Short mmCIF file of C-alpha atoms and ligand atoms in Angstrom, two decimals:
data_model
loop_
_atom_site.label_atom_id
_atom_site.label_comp_id
_atom_site.label_asym_id
_atom_site.label_seq_id
_atom_site.Cartn_x
_atom_site.Cartn_y
_atom_site.Cartn_z
CA MET A 1 116.93 1.76 -139.50
CA ARG A 2 117.93 -0.02 -136.24
CA PHE A 3 119.80 -2.62 -138.29
CA SER A 4 121.93 -0.02 -140.10
CA THR A 5 122.75 1.79 -136.76
CA ALA A 6 123.95 -1.48 -135.44
CA LYS A 7 125.90 -2.04 -138.57
CA ILE A 8 127.66 1.31 -138.26
CA LEU A 9 128.38 0.66 -134.56
CA LEU A 10 129.84 -2.64 -135.41
CA SER A 11 132.02 -1.24 -138.14
CA ILE A 12 133.24 1.48 -135.74
CA MET A 13 134.14 -1.13 -133.22
CA VAL A 14 135.91 -3.31 -135.76
CA THR A 15 137.95 -0.34 -136.95
CA LEU A 16 138.88 0.64 -133.37
CA ALA A 17 139.92 -2.85 -132.63
CA ALA A 18 142.10 -2.93 -135.69
CA ALA A 19 143.62 0.43 -134.77
CA THR A 20 144.39 -0.88 -131.26
CA ALA A 21 145.84 -4.09 -132.53
CA SER A 22 148.06 -2.33 -135.08
CA ALA A 23 149.28 0.14 -132.42
CA ALA A 24 150.50 -2.66 -130.06
CA THR A 25 154.19 -3.45 -130.04
CA THR A 26 155.46 -6.96 -129.59
CA TRP A 27 158.84 -7.71 -128.13
CA ASN A 28 160.38 -11.03 -128.60
CA MET A 29 162.23 -12.28 -125.43
CA ALA A 30 164.76 -15.06 -125.78
CA THR A 31 165.53 -17.03 -122.73
CA PRO A 32 167.59 -20.12 -122.07
CA TYR A 33 165.83 -22.18 -119.42
CA PRO A 34 162.74 -24.39 -119.53
CA ASP A 35 159.06 -23.19 -118.81
CA ALA A 36 159.08 -25.04 -115.57
CA ASN A 37 162.05 -23.18 -114.26
CA PHE A 38 161.36 -20.29 -111.77
CA HIS A 39 163.34 -17.76 -113.86
CA THR A 40 161.18 -18.38 -116.92
CA GLN A 41 158.13 -18.22 -114.66
CA ASN A 42 159.31 -14.88 -113.37
CA ASP A 43 159.82 -13.60 -116.99
CA LEU A 44 156.27 -14.65 -117.75
CA TRP A 45 155.01 -12.88 -114.69
CA PHE A 46 156.96 -9.72 -115.78
CA ALA A 47 155.47 -9.99 -119.27
CA LYS A 48 151.95 -10.47 -118.10
CA HIS A 49 152.16 -7.36 -115.85
CA VAL A 50 153.74 -5.21 -118.56
CA LYS A 51 150.89 -6.23 -120.84
CA GLU A 52 148.27 -5.31 -118.25
CA ALA A 53 149.99 -2.00 -117.33
CA THR A 54 150.16 -0.96 -120.86
CA ASN A 55 146.59 -2.04 -121.68
CA GLY A 56 147.80 -4.54 -124.10
CA GLN A 57 149.97 -2.14 -125.96
CA LEU A 58 153.28 -3.89 -125.22
CA ILE A 59 153.37 -7.57 -125.56
CA ILE A 60 156.46 -9.50 -124.46
CA ARG A 61 156.48 -12.93 -126.06
CA VAL A 62 158.81 -15.26 -124.11
CA HIS A 63 160.67 -17.80 -126.15
CA SER A 64 162.07 -20.16 -123.44
CA ASN A 65 164.57 -23.01 -123.37
CA GLY A 66 166.78 -21.49 -126.07
CA SER A 67 163.99 -22.22 -128.67
CA LEU A 68 164.40 -18.87 -130.56
CA ILE A 69 168.09 -18.04 -129.88
CA LYS A 70 170.75 -20.32 -128.33
CA HIS A 71 171.93 -19.21 -124.99
CA SER A 72 175.39 -18.26 -126.18
CA GLN A 73 173.87 -15.98 -128.80
CA ILE A 74 171.16 -14.16 -126.81
CA LYS A 75 173.31 -11.25 -125.77
CA GLN A 76 174.41 -10.43 -129.32
CA ALA A 77 170.83 -10.91 -130.53
CA VAL A 78 169.64 -8.20 -128.11
CA GLN A 79 172.47 -5.85 -128.86
CA THR A 80 171.72 -6.10 -132.59
CA GLY A 81 168.02 -5.79 -132.11
CA GLN A 82 167.34 -9.33 -133.59
CA VAL A 83 165.21 -9.65 -130.48
CA GLN A 84 164.21 -6.85 -128.19
CA ILE A 85 164.86 -8.51 -124.85
CA GLY A 86 166.72 -11.42 -123.47
CA GLU A 87 167.83 -13.39 -120.44
CA ILE A 88 171.20 -14.95 -119.83
CA PHE A 89 173.32 -16.53 -117.06
CA MET A 90 175.38 -13.61 -116.18
CA SER A 91 178.73 -15.31 -115.68
CA ILE A 92 178.69 -16.84 -119.28
CA LEU A 93 180.18 -13.44 -120.10
CA SER A 94 183.22 -13.79 -117.97
CA ASN A 95 185.43 -13.92 -120.93
CA GLN A 96 184.06 -10.56 -122.06
CA ASN A 97 184.70 -9.05 -118.74
CA ALA A 98 185.40 -10.66 -115.39
CA VAL A 99 182.99 -8.35 -113.67
CA PHE A 100 180.11 -10.41 -115.06
CA ALA A 101 181.52 -13.42 -113.05
CA ALA A 102 181.81 -11.78 -109.62
CA ASP A 103 178.92 -13.99 -108.42
CA SER A 104 180.68 -17.15 -109.57
CA VAL A 105 183.73 -16.67 -107.46
CA PRO A 106 183.70 -19.54 -105.04
CA PHE A 107 183.10 -18.63 -101.27
CA LEU A 108 182.74 -14.79 -101.91
CA ALA A 109 178.94 -14.80 -101.33
CA THR A 110 177.50 -18.04 -99.98
CA ASN A 111 174.10 -17.07 -98.76
CA TYR A 112 171.33 -14.79 -100.00
CA ALA A 113 172.08 -11.83 -97.72
CA GLN A 114 175.69 -11.82 -98.93
CA ALA A 115 174.54 -12.37 -102.58
CA ARG A 116 172.39 -9.18 -102.27
CA LYS A 117 175.32 -7.15 -101.04
CA LEU A 118 177.56 -8.44 -103.77
CA TRP A 119 174.83 -7.54 -106.35
CA GLN A 120 174.64 -4.12 -104.78
CA VAL A 121 178.33 -3.47 -105.64
CA GLN A 122 178.37 -5.39 -108.98
CA GLU A 123 175.09 -3.98 -110.37
CA PRO A 124 176.41 -0.44 -111.39
CA LEU A 125 179.36 -1.97 -113.17
CA VAL A 126 177.22 -4.50 -115.03
CA LYS A 127 174.72 -1.73 -115.95
CA LYS A 128 177.58 0.34 -117.38
CA LEU A 129 179.09 -2.49 -119.35
CA LEU A 130 175.80 -3.31 -120.93
CA ALA A 131 174.99 0.37 -121.67
CA GLU A 132 178.21 0.65 -123.53
CA GLN A 133 177.00 -2.26 -125.68
CA GLY A 134 173.65 -0.94 -126.63
CA ALA A 135 171.61 -2.72 -123.99
CA GLN A 136 169.99 -1.82 -120.62
CA LEU A 137 169.87 -4.01 -117.68
CA LEU A 138 166.31 -4.68 -116.44
CA TYR A 139 166.59 -7.17 -113.53
CA SER A 140 168.67 -9.85 -112.08
CA VAL A 141 167.66 -12.87 -110.15
CA PRO A 142 169.86 -15.48 -108.40
CA TRP A 143 169.86 -19.21 -108.63
CA PRO A 144 169.78 -21.17 -105.51
CA PRO A 145 173.26 -22.00 -104.15
CA GLN A 146 175.26 -24.51 -106.32
CA GLY A 147 175.93 -28.08 -105.24
CA LEU A 148 177.56 -31.18 -106.63
CA TYR A 149 175.62 -34.04 -108.35
CA THR A 150 177.45 -37.34 -108.66
CA GLU A 151 176.67 -40.95 -109.29
CA LYS A 152 179.18 -42.34 -106.77
CA PRO A 153 179.70 -41.03 -103.18
CA VAL A 154 182.35 -38.36 -102.98
CA ASP A 155 184.40 -37.90 -99.83
CA SER A 156 187.19 -35.78 -101.06
CA LEU A 157 188.32 -34.06 -104.26
CA ALA A 158 190.43 -37.05 -105.10
CA ASP A 159 187.12 -38.96 -105.82
CA LEU A 160 186.47 -36.49 -108.57
CA LYS A 161 189.72 -37.09 -110.43
CA GLY A 162 189.14 -38.00 -114.02
CA ILE A 163 185.40 -37.51 -113.77
CA LYS A 164 183.56 -35.93 -116.76
CA LEU A 165 181.97 -32.76 -115.33
CA ARG A 166 179.29 -30.88 -117.07
CA ALA A 167 180.09 -27.10 -116.96
CA ASN A 168 177.79 -24.15 -117.39
CA ASN A 169 180.52 -21.57 -118.02
CA THR A 170 184.29 -21.17 -118.38
CA GLU A 171 184.57 -20.68 -114.52
CA GLU A 172 183.28 -24.21 -113.93
CA SER A 173 185.56 -25.56 -116.77
CA LYS A 174 188.54 -23.99 -114.84
CA LEU A 175 187.34 -25.57 -111.60
CA ALA A 176 187.18 -28.97 -113.35
CA ARG A 177 190.70 -28.58 -114.57
CA LEU A 178 191.91 -27.72 -111.01
CA ILE A 179 190.33 -30.80 -109.55
CA GLY A 180 191.67 -33.10 -112.27
CA ALA A 181 188.40 -33.58 -113.99
CA THR A 182 187.47 -33.07 -117.59
CA SER A 183 184.57 -30.80 -118.56
CA THR A 184 182.11 -30.20 -121.39
CA GLN A 185 179.93 -27.12 -121.48
CA VAL A 186 176.39 -28.19 -121.89
CA GLU A 187 173.21 -25.98 -121.85
CA VAL A 188 170.43 -27.01 -119.55
CA PRO A 189 168.10 -28.29 -122.25
CA ASP A 190 170.86 -30.70 -123.43
CA VAL A 191 171.82 -31.95 -119.94
CA PRO A 192 169.72 -35.14 -119.90
CA GLN A 193 171.14 -36.26 -123.23
CA ALA A 194 174.71 -35.45 -122.14
CA PHE A 195 174.27 -37.74 -119.16
CA SER A 196 172.50 -40.53 -121.04
CA THR A 197 175.16 -40.50 -123.72
CA GLY A 198 178.02 -40.52 -121.22
CA ILE A 199 179.43 -37.15 -122.23
CA VAL A 200 179.12 -36.09 -118.65
CA GLN A 201 178.95 -37.93 -115.24
CA ALA A 202 178.51 -35.21 -112.71
CA MET A 203 177.47 -31.53 -112.55
CA ILE A 204 177.64 -28.52 -110.21
CA THR A 205 174.38 -26.55 -110.31
CA SER A 206 171.30 -25.78 -108.33
CA PRO A 207 168.57 -28.05 -106.87
CA SER A 208 166.33 -26.12 -109.33
CA THR A 209 168.24 -27.25 -112.35
CA GLY A 210 168.68 -30.69 -110.90
CA VAL A 211 164.84 -30.98 -110.77
CA ASN A 212 164.31 -29.39 -114.21
CA THR A 213 166.77 -31.97 -115.73
CA GLN A 214 165.45 -34.91 -113.65
CA ALA A 215 168.89 -35.55 -112.18
CA TRP A 216 167.60 -38.67 -110.37
CA ASP A 217 167.71 -40.47 -113.76
CA TYR A 218 171.46 -40.21 -113.82
CA VAL A 219 172.93 -39.53 -110.47
CA LYS A 220 172.35 -40.54 -106.79
CA HIS A 221 174.07 -37.87 -104.70
CA PHE A 222 173.70 -34.17 -104.18
CA TYR A 223 176.29 -32.42 -101.96
CA THR A 224 175.25 -28.95 -100.74
CA ILE A 225 178.56 -27.24 -101.42
CA ASN A 226 176.87 -23.82 -101.40
CA ALA A 227 179.97 -21.98 -102.45
CA TRP A 228 178.47 -19.41 -104.83
CA ILE A 229 175.10 -17.92 -105.81
CA PRO A 230 175.26 -17.02 -109.51
CA LYS A 231 172.59 -14.93 -111.22
CA ASN A 232 170.65 -14.48 -114.41
CA MET A 233 170.09 -11.04 -115.92
CA VAL A 234 167.39 -9.70 -118.21
CA PHE A 235 168.28 -6.84 -120.41
CA VAL A 236 166.76 -4.94 -123.28
CA ASN A 237 167.92 -3.38 -126.48
CA LYS A 238 168.34 0.33 -125.68
CA GLN A 239 166.83 1.56 -128.91
CA ALA A 240 163.72 -0.67 -128.50
CA LEU A 241 163.20 0.80 -125.04
CA ALA A 242 163.80 4.33 -126.16
CA ALA A 243 161.22 3.82 -128.99
CA LEU A 244 158.41 3.24 -126.49
CA PRO A 245 156.01 5.92 -125.49
CA GLU A 246 157.08 7.18 -122.03
CA SER A 247 154.23 5.57 -120.18
CA GLN A 248 155.10 2.19 -121.57
CA ARG A 249 158.80 2.64 -120.84
CA LYS A 250 157.79 3.54 -117.24
CA ALA A 251 155.75 0.38 -116.99
CA VAL A 252 158.66 -1.75 -118.22
CA LEU A 253 160.99 -0.28 -115.63
CA LYS A 254 158.49 -0.43 -112.84
CA TRP A 255 157.63 -4.12 -113.45
CA ALA A 256 161.38 -4.92 -113.98
CA LYS A 257 162.01 -3.69 -110.45
CA LYS A 258 159.18 -5.76 -109.07
CA ALA A 259 160.31 -8.84 -111.07
CA GLN A 260 163.66 -8.58 -109.46
CA ALA A 261 162.20 -8.37 -105.95
CA ARG A 262 159.84 -11.28 -106.67
CA GLY A 263 162.57 -13.35 -108.27
CA TRP A 264 164.90 -13.07 -105.20
CA LYS A 265 162.03 -14.19 -102.90
CA VAL A 266 161.06 -17.07 -105.20
CA SER A 267 164.71 -18.23 -105.53
CA GLN A 268 164.93 -18.64 -101.73
CA LYS A 269 161.72 -20.68 -101.63
CA VAL A 270 162.85 -22.82 -104.57
CA ALA A 271 166.29 -23.38 -102.89
CA LYS A 272 164.35 -25.32 -100.13
CA SER A 273 161.45 -26.91 -102.09
CA LYS A 274 163.63 -28.40 -104.82
CA ILE A 275 165.78 -30.12 -102.30
CA VAL A 276 162.65 -31.83 -101.12
CA THR A 277 161.77 -32.76 -104.64
CA LEU A 278 165.28 -34.19 -105.11
CA LYS A 279 164.91 -36.33 -102.00
CA GLN A 280 161.42 -37.47 -103.06
CA HIS A 281 162.97 -38.83 -106.22
CA GLY A 282 165.55 -40.83 -104.26
CA ILE A 283 168.60 -38.48 -104.50
CA ASP A 284 170.75 -38.61 -101.31
CA VAL A 285 171.09 -34.98 -100.32
CA GLU A 286 174.16 -34.66 -98.14
CA LYS A 287 176.36 -32.17 -96.46
CA PRO A 288 179.79 -32.37 -97.98
CA SER A 289 182.56 -33.94 -95.75
CA ASP A 290 185.14 -31.57 -94.19
CA LYS A 291 187.67 -33.12 -96.39
CA LEU A 292 185.66 -32.36 -99.57
CA MET A 293 184.97 -28.81 -98.39
CA SER A 294 188.51 -28.04 -97.61
CA GLY A 295 189.47 -29.28 -101.08
CA PHE A 296 186.84 -26.99 -102.57
CA ARG A 297 188.15 -24.09 -100.45
CA ASN A 298 191.69 -24.71 -101.78
CA VAL A 299 190.48 -24.74 -105.32
CA GLY A 300 188.28 -21.75 -104.54
CA LYS A 301 191.37 -19.79 -103.50
CA GLN A 302 193.08 -20.36 -106.86
CA LEU A 303 189.91 -19.47 -108.69
CA THR A 304 189.52 -16.30 -106.62
CA GLN A 305 193.08 -15.25 -107.43
CA ASP A 306 192.58 -16.06 -111.18
CA TRP A 307 189.35 -13.89 -111.20
CA LEU A 308 191.17 -11.04 -109.39
CA ASN A 309 194.01 -11.12 -111.90
CA ARG A 310 191.47 -10.86 -114.77
CA ALA A 311 189.23 -8.32 -113.17
CA GLY A 312 192.13 -6.00 -112.32
CA GLN A 313 191.29 -2.86 -110.33
CA GLN A 314 187.54 -3.27 -110.84
CA GLY A 315 187.83 -6.64 -109.09
CA GLN A 316 189.70 -5.26 -106.25
CA ASP A 317 187.07 -2.49 -105.98
CA ILE A 318 184.18 -4.88 -106.05
CA VAL A 319 185.71 -7.09 -103.22
CA ALA A 320 186.65 -3.94 -101.13
CA ALA A 321 183.22 -2.41 -101.50
CA TYR A 322 181.46 -5.75 -100.78
CA LYS A 323 183.62 -6.31 -97.58
CA LYS A 324 182.60 -2.93 -96.33
CA LEU A 325 178.98 -3.86 -96.46
CA GLN A 326 179.49 -6.94 -94.23
N1 PCA B 401 171.34 -23.58 -113.30
C1 PCA B 401 171.93 -23.03 -114.53
C2 PCA B 401 172.75 -21.88 -114.13
C3 PCA B 401 173.07 -22.09 -112.66
C4 PCA B 401 171.98 -23.08 -112.23
O1 PCA B 401 171.70 -23.33 -111.13
C5 PCA B 401 172.83 -24.17 -115.21
O2 PCA B 401 173.25 -25.04 -114.47
O3 PCA B 401 173.22 -23.94 -116.30
#
């Protein structure tokens, strides 16, 4: 008698567990950067909290490092529903619309306080552009300010003439052209190989990516140019979000907001700590010379004009609204 009661209970429990399991939704999340990167860590933190908040009913499976979808295809994959959610470097979309590259305009926002203000004016436009394309913006987190990694010391732009620069978007390719360098676009997971095979000799990126790619294996100098603070953005397929029960949708939006706040804080910490790591591995971290900076400022002016031409009225509006916030 007792045995059969236990058996019935057990079978009820198994049935319940199966029902719960089948009711859970799994979202695949395609991201471009390695597990050790703070953006990926933030995505995992977001996924963990969404899972907890939905009692395990919404599972976000993070596929990092471009392992599921290549960086250049993540946006399309989310729009078409191939994956439900994705992360990209916002300014890789500068060819689609220059609004996405406002944060990669040199010397517009050079510290986190300014970057926040720039995001304040850029965000509604980015949201609208994504919404028109079947996606919803969830959160956006900045990289630490960008600096220059080289093998040889650099005192002025002339020292960069003819150098093979790794670029992470078309904005950096343009910058390369203006300083008389050549460039190849290389995704972060491929950076070490690009250096070791001689495809690239220098790069402009963050201390974070320098550490993730073990820059000390290839270069000796890091110049803190700090001329722009570009961002990643995480966005979701609109239909996938709409298909969730309301409580789950709310949990996604609530934790997205928290992930954004957390990401901005972590980015600022990482900006400092990864400089220390670079130094520990023997990289000379230096302030750029006045000569080098004035060279970058000149090039920056040309890039700003180019961006304004492409962004048209929206570009003018972004800059005007941003200046008002200063
Ligand atoms: N790391 C990424 C984007 C900006 C950054 O700091 C990269 O270099 O591709």
